Coordinates of C-alpha atoms in Angstrom, one line a residue:
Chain A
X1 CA 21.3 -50.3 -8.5
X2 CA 19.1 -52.9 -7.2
X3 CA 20.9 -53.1 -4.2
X4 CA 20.4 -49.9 -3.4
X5 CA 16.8 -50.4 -4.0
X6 CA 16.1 -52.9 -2.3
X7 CA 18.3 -51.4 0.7
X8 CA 16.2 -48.7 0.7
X9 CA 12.7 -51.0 1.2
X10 CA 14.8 -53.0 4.2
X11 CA 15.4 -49.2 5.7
X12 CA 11.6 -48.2 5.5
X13 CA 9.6 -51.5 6.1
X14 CA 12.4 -51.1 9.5
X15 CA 13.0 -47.9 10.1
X16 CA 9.7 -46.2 8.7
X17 CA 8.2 -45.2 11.6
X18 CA 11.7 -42.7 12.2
X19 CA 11.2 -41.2 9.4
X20 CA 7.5 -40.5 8.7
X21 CA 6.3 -40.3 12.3
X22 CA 9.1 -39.1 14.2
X23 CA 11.0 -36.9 11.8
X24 CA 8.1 -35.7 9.6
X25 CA 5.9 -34.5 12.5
X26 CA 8.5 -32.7 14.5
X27 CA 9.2 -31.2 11.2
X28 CA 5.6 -30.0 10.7
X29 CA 6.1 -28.8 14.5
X30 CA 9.3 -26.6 14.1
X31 CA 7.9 -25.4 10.6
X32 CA 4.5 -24.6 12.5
X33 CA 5.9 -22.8 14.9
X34 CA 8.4 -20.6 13.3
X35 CA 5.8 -20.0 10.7
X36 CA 3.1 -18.9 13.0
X37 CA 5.2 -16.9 16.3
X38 CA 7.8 -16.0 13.0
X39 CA 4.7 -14.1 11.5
X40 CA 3.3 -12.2 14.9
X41 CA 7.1 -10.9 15.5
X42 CA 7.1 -10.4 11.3
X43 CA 4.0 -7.8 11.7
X44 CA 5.3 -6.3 15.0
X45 CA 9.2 -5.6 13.7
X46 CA 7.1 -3.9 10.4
X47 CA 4.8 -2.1 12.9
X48 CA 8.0 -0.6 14.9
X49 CA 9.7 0.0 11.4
X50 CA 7.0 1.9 10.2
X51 CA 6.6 4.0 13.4
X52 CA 7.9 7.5 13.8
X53 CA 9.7 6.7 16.4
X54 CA 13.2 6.7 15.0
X55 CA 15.1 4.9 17.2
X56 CA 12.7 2.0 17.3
X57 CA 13.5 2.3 13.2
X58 CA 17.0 2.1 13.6
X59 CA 17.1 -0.6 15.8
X60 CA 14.6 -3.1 13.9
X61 CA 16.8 -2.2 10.8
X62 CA 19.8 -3.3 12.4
X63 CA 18.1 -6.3 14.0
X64 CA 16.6 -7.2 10.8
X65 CA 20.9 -6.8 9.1
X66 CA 22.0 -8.9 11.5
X67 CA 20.0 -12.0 11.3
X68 CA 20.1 -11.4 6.9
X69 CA 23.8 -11.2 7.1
X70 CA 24.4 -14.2 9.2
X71 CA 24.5 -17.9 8.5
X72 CA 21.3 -19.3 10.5
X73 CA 23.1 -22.3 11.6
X74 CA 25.1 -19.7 14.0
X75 CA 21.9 -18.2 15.0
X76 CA 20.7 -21.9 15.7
X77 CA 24.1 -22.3 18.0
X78 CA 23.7 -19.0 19.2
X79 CA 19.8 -19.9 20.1
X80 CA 20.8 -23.4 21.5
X81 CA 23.3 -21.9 24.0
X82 CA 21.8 -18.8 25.1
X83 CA 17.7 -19.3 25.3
X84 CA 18.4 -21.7 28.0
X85 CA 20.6 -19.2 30.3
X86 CA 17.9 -16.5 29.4
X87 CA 14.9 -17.7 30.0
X88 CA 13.7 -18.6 33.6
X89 CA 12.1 -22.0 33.0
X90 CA 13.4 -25.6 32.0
X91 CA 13.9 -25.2 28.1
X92 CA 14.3 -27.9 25.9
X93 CA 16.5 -28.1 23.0
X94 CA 14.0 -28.5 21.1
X95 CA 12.3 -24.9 22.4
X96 CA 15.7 -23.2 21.9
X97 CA 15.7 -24.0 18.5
X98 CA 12.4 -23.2 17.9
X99 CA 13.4 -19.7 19.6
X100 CA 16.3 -19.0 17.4
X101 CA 14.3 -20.2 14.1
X102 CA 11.2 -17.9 15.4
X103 CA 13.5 -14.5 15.3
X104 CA 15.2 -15.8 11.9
X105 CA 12.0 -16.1 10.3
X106 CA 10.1 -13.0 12.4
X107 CA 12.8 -11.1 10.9
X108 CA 12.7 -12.1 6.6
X109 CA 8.8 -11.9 7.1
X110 CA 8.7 -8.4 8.5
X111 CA 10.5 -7.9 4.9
X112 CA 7.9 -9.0 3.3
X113 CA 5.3 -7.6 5.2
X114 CA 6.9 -4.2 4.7
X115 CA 7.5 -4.6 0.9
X116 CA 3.7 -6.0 1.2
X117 CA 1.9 -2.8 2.1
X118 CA 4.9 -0.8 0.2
X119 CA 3.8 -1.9 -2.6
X120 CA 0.6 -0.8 -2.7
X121 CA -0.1 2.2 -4.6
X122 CA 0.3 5.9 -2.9
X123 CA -2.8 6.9 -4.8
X124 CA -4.6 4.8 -2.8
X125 CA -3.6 5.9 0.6
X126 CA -4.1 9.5 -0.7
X127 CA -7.6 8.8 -1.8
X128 CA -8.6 7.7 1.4
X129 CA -6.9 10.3 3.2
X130 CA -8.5 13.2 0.7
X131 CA -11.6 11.6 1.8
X132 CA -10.8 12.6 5.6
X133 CA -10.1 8.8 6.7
X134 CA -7.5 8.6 9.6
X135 CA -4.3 7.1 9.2
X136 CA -5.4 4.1 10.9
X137 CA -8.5 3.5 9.1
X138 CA -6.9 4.1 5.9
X139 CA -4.5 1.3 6.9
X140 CA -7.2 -1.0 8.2
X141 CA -9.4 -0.4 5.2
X142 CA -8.0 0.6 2.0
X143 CA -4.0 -0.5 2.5
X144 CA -4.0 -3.8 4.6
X145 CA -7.0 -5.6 2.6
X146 CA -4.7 -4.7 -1.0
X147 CA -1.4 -5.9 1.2
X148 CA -2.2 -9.1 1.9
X149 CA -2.9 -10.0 -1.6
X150 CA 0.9 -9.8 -2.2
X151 CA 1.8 -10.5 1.0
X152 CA 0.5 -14.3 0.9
X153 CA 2.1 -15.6 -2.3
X154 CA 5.2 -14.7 -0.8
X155 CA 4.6 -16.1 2.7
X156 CA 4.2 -19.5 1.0
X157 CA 7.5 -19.3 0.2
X158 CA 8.7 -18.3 3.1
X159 CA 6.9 -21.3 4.7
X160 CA 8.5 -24.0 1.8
X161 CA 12.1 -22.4 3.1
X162 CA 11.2 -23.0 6.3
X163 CA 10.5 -26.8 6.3
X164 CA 14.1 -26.7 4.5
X165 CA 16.0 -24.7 7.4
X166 CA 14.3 -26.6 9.9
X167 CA 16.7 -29.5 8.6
X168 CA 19.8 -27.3 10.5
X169 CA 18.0 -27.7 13.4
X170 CA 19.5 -31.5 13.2
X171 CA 22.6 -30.7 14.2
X172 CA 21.2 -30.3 17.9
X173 CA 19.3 -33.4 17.6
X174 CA 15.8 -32.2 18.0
X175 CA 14.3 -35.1 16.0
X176 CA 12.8 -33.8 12.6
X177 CA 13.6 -35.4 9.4
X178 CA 17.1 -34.4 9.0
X179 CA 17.5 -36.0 12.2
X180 CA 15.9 -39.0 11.5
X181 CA 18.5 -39.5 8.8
X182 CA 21.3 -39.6 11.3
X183 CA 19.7 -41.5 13.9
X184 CA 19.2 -44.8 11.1
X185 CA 22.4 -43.6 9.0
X186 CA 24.2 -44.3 12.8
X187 CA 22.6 -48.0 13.1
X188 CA 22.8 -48.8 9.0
X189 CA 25.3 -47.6 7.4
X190 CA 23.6 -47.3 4.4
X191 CA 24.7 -42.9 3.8
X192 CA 23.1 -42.6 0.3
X193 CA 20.1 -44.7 0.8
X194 CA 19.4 -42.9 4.3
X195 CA 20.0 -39.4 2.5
X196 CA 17.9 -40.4 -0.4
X197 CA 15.0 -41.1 1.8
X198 CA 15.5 -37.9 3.5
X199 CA 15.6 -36.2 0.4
X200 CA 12.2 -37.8 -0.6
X201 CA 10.2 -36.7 2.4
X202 CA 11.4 -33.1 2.2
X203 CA 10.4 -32.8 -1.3
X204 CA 7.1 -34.2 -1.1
X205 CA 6.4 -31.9 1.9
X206 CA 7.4 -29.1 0.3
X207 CA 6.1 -29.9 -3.1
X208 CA 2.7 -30.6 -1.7
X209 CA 2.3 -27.3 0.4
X210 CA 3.9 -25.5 -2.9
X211 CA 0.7 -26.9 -5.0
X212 CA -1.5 -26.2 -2.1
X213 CA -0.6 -23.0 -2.1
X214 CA -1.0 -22.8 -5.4
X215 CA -4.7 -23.3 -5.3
X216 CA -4.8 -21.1 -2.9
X217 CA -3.5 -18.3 -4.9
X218 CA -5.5 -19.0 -7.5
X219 CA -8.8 -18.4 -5.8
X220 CA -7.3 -15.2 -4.2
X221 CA -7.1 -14.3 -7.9
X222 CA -10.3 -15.4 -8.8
X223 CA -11.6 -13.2 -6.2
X224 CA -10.7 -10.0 -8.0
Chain B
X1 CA -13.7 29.5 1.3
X2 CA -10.1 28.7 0.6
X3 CA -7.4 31.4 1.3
X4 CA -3.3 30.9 0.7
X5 CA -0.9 33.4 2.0
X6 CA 2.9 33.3 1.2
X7 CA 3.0 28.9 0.4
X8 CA 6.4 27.6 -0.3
X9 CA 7.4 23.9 -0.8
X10 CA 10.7 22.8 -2.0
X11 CA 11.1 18.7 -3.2
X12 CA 14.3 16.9 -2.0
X13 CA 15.8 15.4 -5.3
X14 CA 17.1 12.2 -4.8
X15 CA 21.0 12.6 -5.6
X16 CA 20.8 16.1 -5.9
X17 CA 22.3 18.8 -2.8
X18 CA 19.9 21.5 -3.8
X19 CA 16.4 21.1 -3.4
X20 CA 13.8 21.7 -5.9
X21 CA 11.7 25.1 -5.4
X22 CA 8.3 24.1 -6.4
X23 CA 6.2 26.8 -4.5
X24 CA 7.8 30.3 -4.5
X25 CA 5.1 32.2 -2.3
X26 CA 1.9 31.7 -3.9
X27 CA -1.0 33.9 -2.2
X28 CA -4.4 33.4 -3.5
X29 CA -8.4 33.4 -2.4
X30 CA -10.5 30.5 -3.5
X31 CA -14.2 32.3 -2.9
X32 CA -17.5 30.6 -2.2
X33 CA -19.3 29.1 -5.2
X34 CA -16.4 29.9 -7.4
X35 CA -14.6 28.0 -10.0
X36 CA -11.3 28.7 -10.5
X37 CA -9.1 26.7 -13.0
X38 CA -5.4 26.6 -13.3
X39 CA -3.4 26.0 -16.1
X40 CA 0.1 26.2 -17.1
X41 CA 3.4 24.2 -18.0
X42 CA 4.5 20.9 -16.2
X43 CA 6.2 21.7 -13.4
X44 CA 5.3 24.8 -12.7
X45 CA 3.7 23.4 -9.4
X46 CA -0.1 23.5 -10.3
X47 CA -0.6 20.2 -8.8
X48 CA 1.4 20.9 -6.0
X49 CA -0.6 23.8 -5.1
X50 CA -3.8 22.1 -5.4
X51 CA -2.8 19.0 -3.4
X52 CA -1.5 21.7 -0.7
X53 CA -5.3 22.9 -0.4
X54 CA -6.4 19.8 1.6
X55 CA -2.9 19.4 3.2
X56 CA -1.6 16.1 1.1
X57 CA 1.0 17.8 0.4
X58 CA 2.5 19.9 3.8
X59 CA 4.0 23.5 2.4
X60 CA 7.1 24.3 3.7
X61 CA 6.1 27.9 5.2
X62 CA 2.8 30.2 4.4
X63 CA -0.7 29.5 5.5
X64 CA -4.1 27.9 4.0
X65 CA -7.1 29.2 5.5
X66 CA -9.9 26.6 4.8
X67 CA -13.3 28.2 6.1
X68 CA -11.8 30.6 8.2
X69 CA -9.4 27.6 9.9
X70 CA -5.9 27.3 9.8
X71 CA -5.3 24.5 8.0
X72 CA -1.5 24.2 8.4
X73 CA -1.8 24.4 12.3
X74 CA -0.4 20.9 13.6
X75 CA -2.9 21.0 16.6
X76 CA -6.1 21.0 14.7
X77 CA -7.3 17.5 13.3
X78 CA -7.0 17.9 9.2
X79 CA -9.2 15.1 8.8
X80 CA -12.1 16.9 9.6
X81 CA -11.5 19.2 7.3
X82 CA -10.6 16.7 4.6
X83 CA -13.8 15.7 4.9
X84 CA -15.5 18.9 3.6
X85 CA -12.9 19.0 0.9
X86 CA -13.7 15.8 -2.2
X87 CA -10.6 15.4 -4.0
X88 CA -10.4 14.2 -7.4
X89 CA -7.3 12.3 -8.8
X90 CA -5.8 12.4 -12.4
X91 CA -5.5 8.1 -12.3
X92 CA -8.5 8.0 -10.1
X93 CA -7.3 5.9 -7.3
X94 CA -10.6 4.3 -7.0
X95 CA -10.3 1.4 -4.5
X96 CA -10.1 -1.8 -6.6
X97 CA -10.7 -4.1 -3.9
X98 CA -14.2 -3.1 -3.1
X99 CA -17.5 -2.8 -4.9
X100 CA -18.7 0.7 -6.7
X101 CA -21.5 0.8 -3.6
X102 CA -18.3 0.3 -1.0
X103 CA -16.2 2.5 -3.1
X104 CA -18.8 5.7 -2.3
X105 CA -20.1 4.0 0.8
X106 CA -17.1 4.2 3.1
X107 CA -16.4 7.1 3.9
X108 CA -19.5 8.8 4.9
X109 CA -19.9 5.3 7.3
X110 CA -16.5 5.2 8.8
X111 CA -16.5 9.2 9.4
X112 CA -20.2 8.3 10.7
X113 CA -21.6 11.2 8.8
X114 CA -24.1 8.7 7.6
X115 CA -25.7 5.5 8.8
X116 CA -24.7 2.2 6.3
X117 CA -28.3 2.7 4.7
X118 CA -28.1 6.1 4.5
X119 CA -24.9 6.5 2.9
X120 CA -26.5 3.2 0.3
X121 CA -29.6 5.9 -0.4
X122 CA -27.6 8.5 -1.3
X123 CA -24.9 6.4 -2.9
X124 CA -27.4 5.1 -5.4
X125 CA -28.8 8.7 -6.4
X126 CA -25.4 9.5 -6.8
X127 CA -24.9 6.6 -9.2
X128 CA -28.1 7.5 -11.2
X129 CA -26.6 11.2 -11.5
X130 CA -23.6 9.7 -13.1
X131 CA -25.4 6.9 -15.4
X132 CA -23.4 4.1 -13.2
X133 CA -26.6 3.0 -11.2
X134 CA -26.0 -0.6 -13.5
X135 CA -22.2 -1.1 -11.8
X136 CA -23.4 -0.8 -8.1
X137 CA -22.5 -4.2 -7.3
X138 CA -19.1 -4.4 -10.2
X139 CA -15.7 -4.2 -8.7
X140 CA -13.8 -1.4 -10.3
X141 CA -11.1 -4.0 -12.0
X142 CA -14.6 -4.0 -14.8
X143 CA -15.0 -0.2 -15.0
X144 CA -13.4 1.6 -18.4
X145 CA -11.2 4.7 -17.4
X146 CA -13.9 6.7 -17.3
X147 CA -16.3 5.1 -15.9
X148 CA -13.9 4.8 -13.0
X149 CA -13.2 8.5 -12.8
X150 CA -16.9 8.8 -12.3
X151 CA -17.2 7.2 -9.6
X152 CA -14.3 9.0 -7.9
X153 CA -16.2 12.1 -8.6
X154 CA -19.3 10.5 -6.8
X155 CA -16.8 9.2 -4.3
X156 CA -16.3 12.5 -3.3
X157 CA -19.2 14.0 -3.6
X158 CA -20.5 11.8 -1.3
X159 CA -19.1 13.1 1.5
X160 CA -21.0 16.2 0.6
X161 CA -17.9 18.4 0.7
X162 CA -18.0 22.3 0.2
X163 CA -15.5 22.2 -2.1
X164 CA -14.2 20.1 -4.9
X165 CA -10.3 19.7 -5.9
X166 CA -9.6 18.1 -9.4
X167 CA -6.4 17.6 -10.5
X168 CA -6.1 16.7 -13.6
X169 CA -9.1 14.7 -14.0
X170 CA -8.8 13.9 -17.8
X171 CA -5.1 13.6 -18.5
X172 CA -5.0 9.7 -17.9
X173 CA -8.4 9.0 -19.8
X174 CA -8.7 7.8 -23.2
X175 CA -9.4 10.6 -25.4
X176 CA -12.4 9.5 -26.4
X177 CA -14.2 9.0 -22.7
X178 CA -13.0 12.7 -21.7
X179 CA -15.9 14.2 -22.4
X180 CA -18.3 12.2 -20.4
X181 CA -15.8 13.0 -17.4
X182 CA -15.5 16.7 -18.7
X183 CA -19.9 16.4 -18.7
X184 CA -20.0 16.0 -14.9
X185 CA -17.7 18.0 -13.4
X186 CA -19.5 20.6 -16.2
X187 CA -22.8 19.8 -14.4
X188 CA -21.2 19.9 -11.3
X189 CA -20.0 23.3 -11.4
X190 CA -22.8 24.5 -12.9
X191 CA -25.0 23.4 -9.5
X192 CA -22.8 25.6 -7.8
X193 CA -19.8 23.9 -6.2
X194 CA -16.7 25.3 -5.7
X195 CA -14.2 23.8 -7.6
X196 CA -10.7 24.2 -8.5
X197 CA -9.5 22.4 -11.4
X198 CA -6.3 22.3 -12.6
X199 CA -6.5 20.8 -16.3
X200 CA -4.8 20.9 -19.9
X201 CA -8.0 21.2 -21.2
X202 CA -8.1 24.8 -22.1
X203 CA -11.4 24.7 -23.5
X204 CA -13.1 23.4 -21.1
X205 CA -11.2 26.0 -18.9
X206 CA -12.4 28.9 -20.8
X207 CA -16.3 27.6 -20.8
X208 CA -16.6 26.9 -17.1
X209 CA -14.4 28.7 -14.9
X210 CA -15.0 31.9 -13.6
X211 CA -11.5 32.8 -13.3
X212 CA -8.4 30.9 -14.5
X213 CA -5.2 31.5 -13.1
X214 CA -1.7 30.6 -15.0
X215 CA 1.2 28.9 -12.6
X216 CA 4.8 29.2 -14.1
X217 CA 7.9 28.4 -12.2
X218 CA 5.9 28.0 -8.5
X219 CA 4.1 31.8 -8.6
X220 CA 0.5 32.1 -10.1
X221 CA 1.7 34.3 -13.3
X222 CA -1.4 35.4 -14.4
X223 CA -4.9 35.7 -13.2
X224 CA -8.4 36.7 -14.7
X225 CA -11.6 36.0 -16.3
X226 CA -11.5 33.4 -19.0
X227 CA -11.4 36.2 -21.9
X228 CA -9.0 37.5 -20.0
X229 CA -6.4 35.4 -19.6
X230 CA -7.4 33.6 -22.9
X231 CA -7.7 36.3 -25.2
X232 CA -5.5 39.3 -23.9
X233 CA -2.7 38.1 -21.6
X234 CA -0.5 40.5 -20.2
X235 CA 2.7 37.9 -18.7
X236 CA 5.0 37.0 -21.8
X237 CA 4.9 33.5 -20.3
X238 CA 1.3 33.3 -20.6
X239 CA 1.2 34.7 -24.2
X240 CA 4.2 31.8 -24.8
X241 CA 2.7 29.1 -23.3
X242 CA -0.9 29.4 -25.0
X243 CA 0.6 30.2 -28.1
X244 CA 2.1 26.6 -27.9
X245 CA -1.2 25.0 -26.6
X246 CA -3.6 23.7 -29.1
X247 CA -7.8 24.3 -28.2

């Protein structure tokens, strides 16, 4: 038991700057990213699902099955390998990733977008209608503003899970925390110390963000 | 003002092949400065008519003629229209995420009938009519039920419409704050609005409409004067259905 402990203050008084510079902000990166471009494709796939256009419908719904009902480390492979041969300029791995994690996430947060505004009540979009609002303006003023009160709660979930998937992206070497792990796991040895290190940092990243967003919430609530 | 001719509507049932006939060809003339209450069994398609009036609910076939307009027409804008028609909920549907003054406010602004001051001017003598003039600044969440359901009447009324639909304006209330609601559409009606109300209050029927018509099974069954349709029915099913009704 002490051995381990005190393997694990050799690792970070050596190795720290791995871990928590290295690997924590190229996890803030990815998780940025995918968060942020994940949310403008998340409004637009709910936008083209909620247009009458039906075969823009059927084709976000089958999009949006696809990336559900498969594992996102084969979306991360299938990211890796293609984005590169698609896109016209030098990509990095790290871009490709990002890429492949974007869509993933674009795709559960159109979900909750959609589930967002569906849950607000009919009555409301009625009222406003009766009142001889047009579609748009109803949306703009009387659905959206009541949408994104559910909506955020469960975007700050989304986020958490994505500072946890990032972790797949490892297996390409991009350099977040998971990959951090591997890098001094390689020159080490040390497997359970270097894991429980790991293991640390992503649970103080997420359960910081969780209590931040907590706060958050709370003065949403406040407001009403 | 308001004229039907042959509506029909029919509700997909989920899990069902056949779908359900709500509307069965119901014909009827709405005139100017009339009231006009309708009463009648659940599902009989009261509600369905009214919301049909200003087009939230699309009929199937027939025609509404709003003010000489056909209303059904896809190629004129309904939201004009909508706008001289107020619309009155049974569970209100007051907006609860802004203030009693945005509440009456944004409509008239955003359909630029009125100017932001403007629309605040008339909002508040709205208000006073209504005893609210205290909430102004409250957000709904703080209103009782019907307090709330006053200020969807105002809501409406603030768009200065020529007519005013109420469907079922009392039957989510309390019982005890139905007659405050019951007191201004009263006073409404009585400064000469058009109104249709469809209600189970069959008192209140009788003492303010002009004419009440009875919808069973998607046809308007009946139709008359209050004494009329109170006192002497002639349709079995309106003899039935008021002998069950307490008032």
């Amino acid at each position: 038991m002490t051995e381990y402990f005190s393997n694990i203050v050799m690792i970070l008084s050596k190795y720290w700057k791995v871990f928590l510079v290295t690997g924590v902000k190229n996890t803030l990166i990815l998780a940025l990213i995918t968060v942020f471009f994940g949310a403008l494709l998340g409004v637009l796939i709910c936008l083209g699902r909620m247009s009458r256009f039906k075969p823009l419908n059927w084709f976000l719904i089958a999009v949006v099955e696809i990336i559900r009902g498969t594992p996102m480390l084969l979306q991360l492979y299938i990211g890796y390998f293609i984005v590169p041969k698609i896109l016209p300029f030098n990509v990095t791995d790290f871009m490709a990733v990002a890429v492949a994690l974007c869509i993933n996430s674009g795709c559960y947060q159109s979900e909750v977008f959609r589930s967002g505004i569906q849950a607000v009540d009919r009555g409301q979009t009625e009222a406003a209608r009766s009142l001889g609002l047009s579609a748009r303006q109803t949306m703009g003023r009387i659905v959206l503003p009541q949408a994104i009160k559910n909506i955020l709660p469960a975007l700050g979930n989304e986020f958490i899970m994505i500072i946890k998937d990032t972790s797949l992206a490892s297996t390409f070497f991009v350099g977040e925390v998971m990959t951090s792990y591997l890098v001094v796991k390689g020159t080490t040895f040390l497997t359970m110390e270097c894991l429980m290190i790991t293991g640390a940092i992503y649970f103080v990243l997420c359960f910081l963000l969780s209590k931040l967003l907590g706060g958050f919430e709370r003065r949403l609530k406040a407001h009403d | 003002m308001i004229k039907t001719v042959d509506l029909h509507k029919s509700f997909k049932v989920a899990d069902k092949k056949e779908s359900l006939h709500v509307l069965k060809g119901v014909t009827e003339h709405i005139k100017k400065g009339e009231v006009v209450s309708i009463i009648g069994p659940s599902g009989g398609g009261k509600s369905t008519f009214l919301r049909c009036l200003n087009m939230l609910e699309i009929p199937d076939s027939g025609h509404i003629y709003f003010e000489g307009v056909d209303i059904t027409d896809k190629k004129i804008d309904i939201n004009q229209h909508r706008q001289k028609m107020g619309m009155v909920f049974q569970h209100f549907n007051v907006f609860p995420h802004l203030s009693v003054m945005e509440n009456i406010t944004l409509a008239p602004v955003l359909t630029k009938k009125k100017t932001q001051a403007e629309a605040e001017e008339a909002a508040k003598a709205l208000l006073e009519r209504v005893g609210l003039l205290d909430k102004a600044a409250e957000h709904p969440g703080r209103l009782s039920g019907g307090q709330k359901q006053r200020l969807a009447i105002v809501r409406a009324l603030a768009m200065e419409p020529d007519v005013m639909l109420f469907d079922e304006p009392t039957s989510a209330l309390d019982p005890e704050m139905v007659g405050e609601v019951l007191d201004v559409i009263k006073r409404l009606v009585e400064s000469g609005m058009t109104s249709v109300i469809v209600t189970h209050e069959m008192g209140f029927a009788k003492e303010v409409s002009d004419r009440v018509l009875f919808m069973d099974d998607g046809i308007i069954a009946e139709s008359g004067t209050p004494s009329e349709v109170f006192n002497t029915p002639q349709n079995p099913r309106t003899k039935e259905f008021l002998s069950k009704v307490l008032y």
